[in-house]
Short mmCIF file of C-alpha atoms in Angstrom, two decimals:
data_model
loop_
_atom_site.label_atom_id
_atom_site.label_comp_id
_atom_site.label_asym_id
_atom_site.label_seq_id
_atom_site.Cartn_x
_atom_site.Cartn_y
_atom_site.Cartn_z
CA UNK A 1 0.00 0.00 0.00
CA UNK A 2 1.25 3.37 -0.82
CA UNK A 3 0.69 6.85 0.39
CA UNK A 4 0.59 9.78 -2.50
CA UNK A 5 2.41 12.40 -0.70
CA UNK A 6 1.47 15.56 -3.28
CA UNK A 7 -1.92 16.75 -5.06
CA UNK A 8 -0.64 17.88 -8.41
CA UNK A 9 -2.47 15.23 -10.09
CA UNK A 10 -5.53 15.59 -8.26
CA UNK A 11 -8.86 17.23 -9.41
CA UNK A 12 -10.21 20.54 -8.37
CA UNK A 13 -12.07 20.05 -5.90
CA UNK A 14 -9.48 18.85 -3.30
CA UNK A 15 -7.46 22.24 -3.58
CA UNK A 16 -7.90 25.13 -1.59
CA UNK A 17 -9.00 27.70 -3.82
CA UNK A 18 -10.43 28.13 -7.29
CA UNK A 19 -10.41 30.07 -10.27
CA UNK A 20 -13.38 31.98 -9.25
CA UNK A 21 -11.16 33.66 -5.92
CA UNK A 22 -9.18 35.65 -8.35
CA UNK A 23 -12.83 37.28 -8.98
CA UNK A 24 -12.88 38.59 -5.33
CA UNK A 25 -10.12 41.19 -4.32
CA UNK A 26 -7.97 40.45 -0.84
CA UNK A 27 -9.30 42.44 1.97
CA UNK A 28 -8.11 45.55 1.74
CA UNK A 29 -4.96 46.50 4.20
CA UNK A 30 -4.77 49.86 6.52
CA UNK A 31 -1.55 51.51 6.11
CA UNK A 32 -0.19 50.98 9.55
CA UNK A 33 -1.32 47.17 9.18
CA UNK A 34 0.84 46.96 5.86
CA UNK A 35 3.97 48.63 6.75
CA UNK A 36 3.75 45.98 10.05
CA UNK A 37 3.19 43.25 7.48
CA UNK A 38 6.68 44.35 5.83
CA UNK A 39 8.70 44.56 8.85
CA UNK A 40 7.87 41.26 10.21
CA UNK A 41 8.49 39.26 6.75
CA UNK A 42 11.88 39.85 7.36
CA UNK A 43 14.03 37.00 8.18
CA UNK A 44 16.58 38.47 10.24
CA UNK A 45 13.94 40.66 12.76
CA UNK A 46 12.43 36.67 13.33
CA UNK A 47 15.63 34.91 13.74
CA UNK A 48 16.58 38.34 16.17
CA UNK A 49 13.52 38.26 18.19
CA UNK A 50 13.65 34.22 18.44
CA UNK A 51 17.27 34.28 19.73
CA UNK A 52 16.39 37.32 21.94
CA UNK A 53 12.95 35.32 23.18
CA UNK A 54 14.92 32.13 23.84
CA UNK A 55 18.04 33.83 25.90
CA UNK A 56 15.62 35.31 28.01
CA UNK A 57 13.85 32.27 28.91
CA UNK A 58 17.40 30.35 29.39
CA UNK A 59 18.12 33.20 31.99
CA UNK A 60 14.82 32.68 33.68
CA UNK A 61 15.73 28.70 33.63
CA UNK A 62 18.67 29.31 35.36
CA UNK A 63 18.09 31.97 37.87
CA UNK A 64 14.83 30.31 38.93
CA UNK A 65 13.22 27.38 37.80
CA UNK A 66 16.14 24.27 37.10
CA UNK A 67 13.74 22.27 39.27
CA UNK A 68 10.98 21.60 35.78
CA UNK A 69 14.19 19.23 34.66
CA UNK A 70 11.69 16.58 36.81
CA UNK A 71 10.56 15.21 33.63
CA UNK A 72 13.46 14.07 31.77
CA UNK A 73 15.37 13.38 34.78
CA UNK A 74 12.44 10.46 35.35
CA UNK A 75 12.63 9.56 31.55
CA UNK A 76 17.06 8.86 32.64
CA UNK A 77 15.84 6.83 35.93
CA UNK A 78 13.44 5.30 34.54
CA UNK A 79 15.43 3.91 31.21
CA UNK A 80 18.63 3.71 33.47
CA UNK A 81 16.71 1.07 35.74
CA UNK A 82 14.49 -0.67 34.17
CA UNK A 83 16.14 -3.72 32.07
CA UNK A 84 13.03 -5.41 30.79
CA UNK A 85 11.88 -3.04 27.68
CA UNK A 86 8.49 -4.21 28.24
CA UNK A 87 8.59 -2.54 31.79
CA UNK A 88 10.03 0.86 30.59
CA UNK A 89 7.77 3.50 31.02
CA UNK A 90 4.47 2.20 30.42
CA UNK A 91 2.28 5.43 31.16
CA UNK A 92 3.75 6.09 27.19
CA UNK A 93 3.34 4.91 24.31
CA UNK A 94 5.91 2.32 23.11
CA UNK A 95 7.62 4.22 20.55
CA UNK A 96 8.63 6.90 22.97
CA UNK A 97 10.26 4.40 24.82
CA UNK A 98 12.90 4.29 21.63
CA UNK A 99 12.83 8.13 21.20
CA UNK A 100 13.74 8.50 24.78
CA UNK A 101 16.03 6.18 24.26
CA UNK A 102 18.47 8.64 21.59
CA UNK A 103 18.98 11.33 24.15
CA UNK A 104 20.70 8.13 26.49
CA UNK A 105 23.15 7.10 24.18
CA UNK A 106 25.60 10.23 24.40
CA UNK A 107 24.52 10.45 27.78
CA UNK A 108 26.43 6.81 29.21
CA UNK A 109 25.26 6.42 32.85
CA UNK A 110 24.95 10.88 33.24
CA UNK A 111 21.68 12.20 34.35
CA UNK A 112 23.23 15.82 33.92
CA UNK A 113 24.28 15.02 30.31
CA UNK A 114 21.14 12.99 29.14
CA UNK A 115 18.43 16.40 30.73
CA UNK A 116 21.62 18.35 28.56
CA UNK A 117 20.88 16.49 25.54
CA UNK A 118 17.23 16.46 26.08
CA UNK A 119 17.09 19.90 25.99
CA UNK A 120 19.02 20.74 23.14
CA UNK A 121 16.87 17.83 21.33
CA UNK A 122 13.91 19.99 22.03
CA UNK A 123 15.22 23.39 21.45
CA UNK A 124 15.86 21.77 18.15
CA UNK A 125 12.78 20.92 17.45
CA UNK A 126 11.26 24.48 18.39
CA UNK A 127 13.51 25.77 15.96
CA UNK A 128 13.00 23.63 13.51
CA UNK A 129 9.01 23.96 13.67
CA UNK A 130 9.75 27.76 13.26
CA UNK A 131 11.55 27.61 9.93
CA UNK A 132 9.35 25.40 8.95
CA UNK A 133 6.62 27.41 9.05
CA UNK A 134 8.53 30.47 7.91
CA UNK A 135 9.90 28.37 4.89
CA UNK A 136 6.38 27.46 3.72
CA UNK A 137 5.46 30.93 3.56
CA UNK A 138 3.35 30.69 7.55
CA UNK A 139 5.30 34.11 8.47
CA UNK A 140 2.70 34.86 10.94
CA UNK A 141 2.17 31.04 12.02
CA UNK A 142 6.40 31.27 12.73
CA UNK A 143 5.43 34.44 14.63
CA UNK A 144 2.88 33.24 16.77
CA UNK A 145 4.78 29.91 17.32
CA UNK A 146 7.88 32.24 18.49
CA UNK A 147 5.38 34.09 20.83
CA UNK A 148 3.36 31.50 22.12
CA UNK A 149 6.82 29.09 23.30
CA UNK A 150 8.07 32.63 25.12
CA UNK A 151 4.79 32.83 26.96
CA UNK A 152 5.57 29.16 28.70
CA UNK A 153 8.45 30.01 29.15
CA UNK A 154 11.59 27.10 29.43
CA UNK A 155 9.28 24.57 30.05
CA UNK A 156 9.25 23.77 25.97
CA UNK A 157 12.91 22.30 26.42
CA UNK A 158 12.04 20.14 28.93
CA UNK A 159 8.67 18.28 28.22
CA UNK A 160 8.51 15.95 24.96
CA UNK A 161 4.52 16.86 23.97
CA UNK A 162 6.43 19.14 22.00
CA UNK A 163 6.71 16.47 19.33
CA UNK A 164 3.70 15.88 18.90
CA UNK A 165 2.41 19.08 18.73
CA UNK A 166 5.08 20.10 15.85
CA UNK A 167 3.77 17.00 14.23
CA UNK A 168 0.21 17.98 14.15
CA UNK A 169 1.19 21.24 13.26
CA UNK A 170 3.28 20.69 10.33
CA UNK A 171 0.54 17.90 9.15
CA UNK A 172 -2.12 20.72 9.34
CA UNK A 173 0.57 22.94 7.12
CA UNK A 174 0.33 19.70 4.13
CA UNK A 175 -3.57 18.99 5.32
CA UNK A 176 -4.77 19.63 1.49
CA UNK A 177 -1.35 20.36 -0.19
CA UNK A 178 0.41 16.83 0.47
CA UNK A 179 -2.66 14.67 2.60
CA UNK A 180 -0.85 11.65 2.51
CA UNK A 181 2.24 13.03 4.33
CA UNK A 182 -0.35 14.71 6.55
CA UNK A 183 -1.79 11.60 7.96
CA UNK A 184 1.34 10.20 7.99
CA UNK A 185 2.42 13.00 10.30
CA UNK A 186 -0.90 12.20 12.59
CA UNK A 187 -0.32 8.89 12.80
CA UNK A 188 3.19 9.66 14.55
CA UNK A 189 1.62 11.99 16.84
CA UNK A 190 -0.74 9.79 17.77
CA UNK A 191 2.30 6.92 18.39
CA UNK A 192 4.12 9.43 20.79
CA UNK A 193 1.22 11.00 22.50
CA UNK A 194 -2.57 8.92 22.02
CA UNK A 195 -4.36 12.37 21.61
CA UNK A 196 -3.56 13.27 18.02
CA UNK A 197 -5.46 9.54 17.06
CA UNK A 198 -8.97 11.28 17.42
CA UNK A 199 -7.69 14.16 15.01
CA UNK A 200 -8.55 11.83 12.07
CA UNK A 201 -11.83 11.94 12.55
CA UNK A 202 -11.95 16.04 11.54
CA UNK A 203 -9.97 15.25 8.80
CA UNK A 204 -12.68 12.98 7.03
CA UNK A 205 -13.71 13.81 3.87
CA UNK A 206 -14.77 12.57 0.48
CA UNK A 207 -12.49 12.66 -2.38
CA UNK A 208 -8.92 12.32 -3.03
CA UNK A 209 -7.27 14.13 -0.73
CA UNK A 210 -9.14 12.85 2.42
CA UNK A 211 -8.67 9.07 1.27
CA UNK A 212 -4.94 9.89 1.30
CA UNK A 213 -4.98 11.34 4.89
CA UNK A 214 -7.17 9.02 6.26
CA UNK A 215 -5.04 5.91 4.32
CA UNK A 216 -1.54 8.07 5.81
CA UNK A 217 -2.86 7.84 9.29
CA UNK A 218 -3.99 4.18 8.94
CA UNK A 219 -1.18 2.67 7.90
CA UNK A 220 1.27 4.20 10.11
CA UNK A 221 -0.62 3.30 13.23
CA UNK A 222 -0.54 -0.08 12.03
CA UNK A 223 2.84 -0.30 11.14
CA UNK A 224 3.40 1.44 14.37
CA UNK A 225 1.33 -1.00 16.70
CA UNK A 226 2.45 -4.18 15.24
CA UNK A 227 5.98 -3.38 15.67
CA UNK A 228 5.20 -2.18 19.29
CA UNK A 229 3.34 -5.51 19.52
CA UNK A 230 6.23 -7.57 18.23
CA UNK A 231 8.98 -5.65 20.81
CA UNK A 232 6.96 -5.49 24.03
CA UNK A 233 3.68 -7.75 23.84
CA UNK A 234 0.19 -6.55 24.25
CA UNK A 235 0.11 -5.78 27.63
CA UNK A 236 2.71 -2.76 27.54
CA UNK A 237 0.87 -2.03 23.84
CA UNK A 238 -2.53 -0.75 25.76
CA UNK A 239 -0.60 0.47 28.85
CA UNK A 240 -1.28 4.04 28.46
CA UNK A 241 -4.91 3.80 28.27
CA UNK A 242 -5.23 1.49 31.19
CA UNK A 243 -2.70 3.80 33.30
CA UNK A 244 -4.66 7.19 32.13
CA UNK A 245 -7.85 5.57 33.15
CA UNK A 246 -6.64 5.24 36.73
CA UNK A 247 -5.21 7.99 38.06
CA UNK A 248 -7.11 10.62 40.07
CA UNK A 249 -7.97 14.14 39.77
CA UNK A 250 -5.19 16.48 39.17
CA UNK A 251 -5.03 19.75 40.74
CA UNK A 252 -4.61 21.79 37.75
CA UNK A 253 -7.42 20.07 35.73
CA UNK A 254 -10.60 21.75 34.85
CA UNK A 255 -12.62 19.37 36.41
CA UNK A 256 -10.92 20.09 39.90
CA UNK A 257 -10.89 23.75 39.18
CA UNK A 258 -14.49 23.56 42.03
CA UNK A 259 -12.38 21.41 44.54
CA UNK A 260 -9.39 24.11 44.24
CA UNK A 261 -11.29 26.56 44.65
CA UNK A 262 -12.79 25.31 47.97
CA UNK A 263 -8.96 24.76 48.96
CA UNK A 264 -8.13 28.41 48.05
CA UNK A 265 -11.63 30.12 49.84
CA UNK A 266 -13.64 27.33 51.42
CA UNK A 267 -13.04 24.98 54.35
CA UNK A 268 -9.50 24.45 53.27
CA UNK A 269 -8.14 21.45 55.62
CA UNK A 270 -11.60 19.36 54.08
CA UNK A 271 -9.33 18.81 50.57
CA UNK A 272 -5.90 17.51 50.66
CA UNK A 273 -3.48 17.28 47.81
CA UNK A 274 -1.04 14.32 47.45
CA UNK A 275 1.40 13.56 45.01
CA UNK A 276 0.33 9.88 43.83
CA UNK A 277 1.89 6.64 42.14
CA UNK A 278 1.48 8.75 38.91
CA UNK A 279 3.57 10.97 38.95
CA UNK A 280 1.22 14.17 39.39
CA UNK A 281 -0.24 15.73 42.28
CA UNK A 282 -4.06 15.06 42.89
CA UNK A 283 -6.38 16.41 45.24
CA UNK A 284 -8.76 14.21 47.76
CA UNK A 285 -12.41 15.32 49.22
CA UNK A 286 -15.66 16.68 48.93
CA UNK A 287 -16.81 16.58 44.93
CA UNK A 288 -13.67 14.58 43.49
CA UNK A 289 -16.03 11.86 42.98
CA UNK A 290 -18.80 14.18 40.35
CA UNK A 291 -15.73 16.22 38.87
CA UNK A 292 -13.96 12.75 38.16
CA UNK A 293 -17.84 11.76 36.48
CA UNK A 294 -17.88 14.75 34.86
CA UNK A 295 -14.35 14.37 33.50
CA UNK A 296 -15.63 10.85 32.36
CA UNK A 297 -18.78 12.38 30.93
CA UNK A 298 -16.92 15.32 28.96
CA UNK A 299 -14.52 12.97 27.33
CA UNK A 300 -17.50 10.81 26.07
CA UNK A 301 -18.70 14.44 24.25
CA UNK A 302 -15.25 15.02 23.01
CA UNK A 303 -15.23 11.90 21.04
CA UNK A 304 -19.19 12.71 19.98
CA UNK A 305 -18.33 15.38 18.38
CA UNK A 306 -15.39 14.32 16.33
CA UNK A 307 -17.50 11.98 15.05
CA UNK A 308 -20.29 14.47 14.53
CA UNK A 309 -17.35 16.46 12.50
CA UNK A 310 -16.21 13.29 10.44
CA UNK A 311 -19.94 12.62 9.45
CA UNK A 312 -20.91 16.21 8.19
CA UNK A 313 -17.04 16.59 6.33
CA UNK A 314 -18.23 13.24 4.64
CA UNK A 315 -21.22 14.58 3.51
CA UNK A 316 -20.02 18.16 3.05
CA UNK A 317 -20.09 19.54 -0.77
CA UNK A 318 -16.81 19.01 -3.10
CA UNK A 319 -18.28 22.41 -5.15
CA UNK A 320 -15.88 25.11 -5.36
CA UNK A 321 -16.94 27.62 -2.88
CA UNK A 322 -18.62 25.20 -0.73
CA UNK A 323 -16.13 22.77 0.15
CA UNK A 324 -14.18 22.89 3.33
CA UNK A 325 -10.93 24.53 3.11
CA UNK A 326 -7.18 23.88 4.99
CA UNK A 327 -8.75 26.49 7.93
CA UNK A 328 -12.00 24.57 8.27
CA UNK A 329 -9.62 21.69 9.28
CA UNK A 330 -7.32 23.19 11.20
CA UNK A 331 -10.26 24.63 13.15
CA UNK A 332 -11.50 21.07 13.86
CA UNK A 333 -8.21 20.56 15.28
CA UNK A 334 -7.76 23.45 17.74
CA UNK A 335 -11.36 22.12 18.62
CA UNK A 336 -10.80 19.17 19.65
CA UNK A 337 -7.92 19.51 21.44
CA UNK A 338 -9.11 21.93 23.12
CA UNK A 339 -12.01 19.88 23.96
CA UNK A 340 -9.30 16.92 25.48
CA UNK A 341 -7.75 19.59 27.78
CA UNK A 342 -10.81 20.88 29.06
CA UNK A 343 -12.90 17.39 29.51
CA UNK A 344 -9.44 15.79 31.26
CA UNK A 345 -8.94 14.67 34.32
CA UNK A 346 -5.36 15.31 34.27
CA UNK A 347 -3.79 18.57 32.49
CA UNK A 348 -0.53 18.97 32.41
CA UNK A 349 0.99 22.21 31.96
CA UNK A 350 2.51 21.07 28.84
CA UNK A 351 -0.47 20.50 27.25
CA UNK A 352 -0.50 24.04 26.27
CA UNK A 353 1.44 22.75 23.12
CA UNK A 354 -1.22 20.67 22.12
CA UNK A 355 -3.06 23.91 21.01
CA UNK A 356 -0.06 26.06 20.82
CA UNK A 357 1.09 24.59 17.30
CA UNK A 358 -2.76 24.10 15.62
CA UNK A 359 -3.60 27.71 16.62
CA UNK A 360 0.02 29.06 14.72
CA UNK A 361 -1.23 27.15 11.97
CA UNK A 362 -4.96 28.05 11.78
CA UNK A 363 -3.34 31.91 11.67
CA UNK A 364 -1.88 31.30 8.39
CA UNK A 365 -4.97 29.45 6.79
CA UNK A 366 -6.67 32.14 7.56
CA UNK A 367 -5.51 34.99 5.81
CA UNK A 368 -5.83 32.21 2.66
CA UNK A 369 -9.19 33.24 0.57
CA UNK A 370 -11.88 30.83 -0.36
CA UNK A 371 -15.70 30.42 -0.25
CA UNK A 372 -18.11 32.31 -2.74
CA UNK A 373 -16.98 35.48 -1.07
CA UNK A 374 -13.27 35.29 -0.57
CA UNK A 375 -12.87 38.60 0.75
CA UNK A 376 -15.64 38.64 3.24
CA UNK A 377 -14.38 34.79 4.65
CA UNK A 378 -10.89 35.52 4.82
CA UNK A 379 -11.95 38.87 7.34
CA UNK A 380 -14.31 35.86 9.02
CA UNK A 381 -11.96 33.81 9.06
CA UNK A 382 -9.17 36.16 10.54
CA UNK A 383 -11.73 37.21 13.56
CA UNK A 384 -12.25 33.43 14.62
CA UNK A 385 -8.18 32.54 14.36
CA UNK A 386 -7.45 36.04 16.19
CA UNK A 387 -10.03 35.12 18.91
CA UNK A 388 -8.67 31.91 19.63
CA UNK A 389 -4.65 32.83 19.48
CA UNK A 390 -5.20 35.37 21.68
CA UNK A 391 -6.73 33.67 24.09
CA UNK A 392 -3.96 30.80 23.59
CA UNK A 393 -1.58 33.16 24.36
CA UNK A 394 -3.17 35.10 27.25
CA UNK A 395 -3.37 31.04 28.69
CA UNK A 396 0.32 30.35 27.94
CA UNK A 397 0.93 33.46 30.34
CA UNK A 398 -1.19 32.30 33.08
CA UNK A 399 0.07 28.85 32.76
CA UNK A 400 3.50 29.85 32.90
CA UNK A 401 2.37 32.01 36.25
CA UNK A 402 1.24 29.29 37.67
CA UNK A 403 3.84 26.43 36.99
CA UNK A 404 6.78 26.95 37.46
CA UNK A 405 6.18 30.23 38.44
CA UNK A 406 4.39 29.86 41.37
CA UNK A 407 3.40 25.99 41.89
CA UNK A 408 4.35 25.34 45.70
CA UNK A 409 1.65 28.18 46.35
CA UNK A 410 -0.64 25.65 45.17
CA UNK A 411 0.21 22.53 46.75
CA UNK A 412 2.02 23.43 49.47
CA UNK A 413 0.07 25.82 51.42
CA UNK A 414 -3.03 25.52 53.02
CA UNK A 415 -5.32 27.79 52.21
CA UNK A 416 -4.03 27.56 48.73
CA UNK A 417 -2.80 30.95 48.47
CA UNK A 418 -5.80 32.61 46.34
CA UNK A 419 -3.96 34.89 43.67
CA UNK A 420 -2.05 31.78 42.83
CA UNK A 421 -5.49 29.53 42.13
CA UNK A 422 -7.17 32.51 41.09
CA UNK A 423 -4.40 32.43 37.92
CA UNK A 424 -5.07 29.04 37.49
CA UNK A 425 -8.76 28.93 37.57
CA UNK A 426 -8.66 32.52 35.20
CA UNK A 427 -6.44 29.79 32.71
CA UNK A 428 -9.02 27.10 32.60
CA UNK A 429 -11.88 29.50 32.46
CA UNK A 430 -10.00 30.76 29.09
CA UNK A 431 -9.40 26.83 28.34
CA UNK A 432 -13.54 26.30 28.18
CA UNK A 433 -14.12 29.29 26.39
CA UNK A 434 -11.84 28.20 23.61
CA UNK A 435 -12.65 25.20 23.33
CA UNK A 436 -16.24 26.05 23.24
CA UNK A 437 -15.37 29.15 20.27
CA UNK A 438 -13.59 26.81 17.99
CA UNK A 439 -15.88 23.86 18.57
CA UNK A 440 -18.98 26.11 18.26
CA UNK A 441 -17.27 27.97 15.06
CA UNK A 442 -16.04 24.35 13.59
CA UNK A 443 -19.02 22.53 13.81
CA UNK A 444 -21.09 25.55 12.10
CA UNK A 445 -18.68 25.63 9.29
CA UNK A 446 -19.09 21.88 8.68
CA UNK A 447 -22.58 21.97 9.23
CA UNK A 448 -22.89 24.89 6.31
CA UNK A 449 -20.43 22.78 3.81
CA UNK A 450 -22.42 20.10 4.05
CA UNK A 451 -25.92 22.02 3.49
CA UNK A 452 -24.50 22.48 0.07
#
């Protein structure tokens, strides 16, 4: 079986825009907003600003918060001491066991030098997302990427849902242009990190292009799990689901945002935070139980309405001007993401990333005309992606605020000091209204394409 990685052979109706946009003039541009335009297409002012953006965070790192280097110090124990590969890690995915596993090699038996080496792997890997994007004309995606890894701060050299997130962003870059690298691209997200798996149901659609995603996806999760199968056996293949579906309620979860917020201005000493067995501090008493339903409950509509998406893009109309479009998609995708951070039981500062890369992405689709009115969608379009990054970004802040910023305020202090929850619960009130913009501004999009 073979994946088509480009489109130039394929018909019409599978490319972003048609003959009849040239009809339709390009919004028009106020002077202030064009000369802005010119000064920030300039290579050097981005590669300036990024090395600027970074230094600054590596001072931060170092003057204050070389503690976040928990993470891949675990990954080093936990490879280090663990000889059976089956046994290695199993809240993961298999195949990060064997990415892991390159930062240990120049590392010999060195914590010090493996965290080292993780970093730079990572730093990397921003980088690399950045030029990228710039290279494939995103300017303003490379932008917003730039701004939105300052905003949390160092915590993107030391957490690995980067990859991921650069893979689901660059796959949203190719989602029309090359669809068969695009899937192929989900289907390694979804092998490092489970969460990208329910982004093919979004990406649905009849014709060419969305047979090639949805085969590019399919065939590398296959090729994927059978190899995983082969090296470890089925238990440590379906680890990570049955270890995500035990742990508790995490303090910094939207579903425990009530519970902290009794700890913070209630009866403090009734709710007690512990850090458990995995690996994440969860909090104990009165309405864990409903918020942990709840969490169940929300998860059950995440998954309802990608599948509510994937059944109006199948039916949605392949007539230019009707069709949906490389934003539409990307749309889907903040949406649903979104929609997993906010309905989880656990969130993890770093899951910022998950929506960090789609929303760069969904920036540059937007300013990319299509529809029957090109001019009037693209200033639509522009108003939902501006909406949404900004409130990414105002997130990013208060998540950075809050961890590492300020986390032993949280756990460690009883009352929970109250500016320090108030942060957090101001970042997952800004969590629900995304998700509930892009999923509300998705699934009307969908719902008009397939009206058609």
């Amino acid at each position: 079986m073979t994946v088509h990685d480009e489109t130039s052979d394929m018909p019409d109706v599978t490319r972003e825009s048609s003959p009849v946009d040239d009809r339709w003039p390009a919004p028009h541009r106020p002077p202030l907003a064009e000369t802005a335009r010119r000064i920030a297409a300039s290579p050097l002012l981005l590669l300036a600003v990024w090395g600027v953006s970074r230094a600054i965070m590596l001072r931060e790192w170092s003057a204050h918060y070389q503690y976040i280097t928990g993470d891949p110090r675990y990954y080093f124990w936990a490879l280090h001491s663990t000889p059976s590969i089956d046994q290695r890690l199993p809240e993961y995915p298999a195949p990060v066991v064997g990415f892991l596993e390159l930062f240990r090699w120049p590392a010999a038996n060195l914590s010090s030098v493996y965290i080292f080496t993780f970093a730079i792997g990572m730093a990397l890997l921003d980088a690399a997302f950045t030029v990228v994007l710039w290279r494939a004309g995103a300017r303003l995606a490379a932008w917003y990427w730039m701004a939105f890894g300052f905003c949390m701060g160092s915590l993107i050299w030391f957490r690995f849902d980067v990859l991921p997130a650069v893979f689901v962003g660059v796959a949203l870059l190719w989602v029309q242009r090359r669809p068969g690298r695009s899937g192929v691209l989900i289907g390694l997200g979804a092998a490092v990190k489970l969460w990208p798996a329910l982004l093919l149901l979004p990406l649905v659609h009849r014709g060419e292009a969305g047979r090639r995603r949805v085969q590019g996806v399919l065939v590398t999760g296959v090729v994927l799990a059978v190899i995983s199968w082969a090296a470890v056996g089925w238990t440590r293949l379906v680890s990570p689901l049955t270890w995500q579906g035990d742990r508790g309620l995490q303090i910094e979860s939207v579903p425990a945002s009530v519970a902290m917020f009794g700890k913070a201005f209630g009866h403090a000493i009734d709710w007690t935070i512990d850090f458990s067995k995995y690996n994440a501090y969860e909090i104990t008493g009165p309405g864990v139980g409903v918020a942990l339903k709840v969490s169940t409950l929300l998860m059950g509509l995440v998954v309802a309405v990608a599948v509510l998406l994937a059944v109006l893009g199948w039916r949605s109309s392949d007539r230019p001007g009707h069709r949906l479009t490389a934003f539409d998609f990307t749309l889907a995708a903040v949406a649903i993401n979104a929609l997993l951070i906010v309905a989880n039981k656990t969130f993890s500062p770093q899951y910022m990333f998950w929506v960090g890369a789609p929303l760069a992405v969904l920036l540059h689709h937007a300013g990319r005309r299509g529809g029957s009115h090109p001019a009037q969608s693209v200033r639509s379009q522009q108003r939902i992606a501006w909406w949404l990054g900004g409130l990414g970004l105002v997130a990013a802040v208060l998540t950075q605020i809050e961890f590492p910023g300020n986390y032993n305020d949280l756990i460690f202090v009883t009352p929970a000091d109250p500016v320090i929850t108030g942060d957090l619960l101001i970042r997952n009130l800004l969590m629900v209204a995304l998700a509930v913009s892009a999923t509300v501004a998705a699934v009307a999009r969908y719902v008009r394409s397939a009206r058609a």
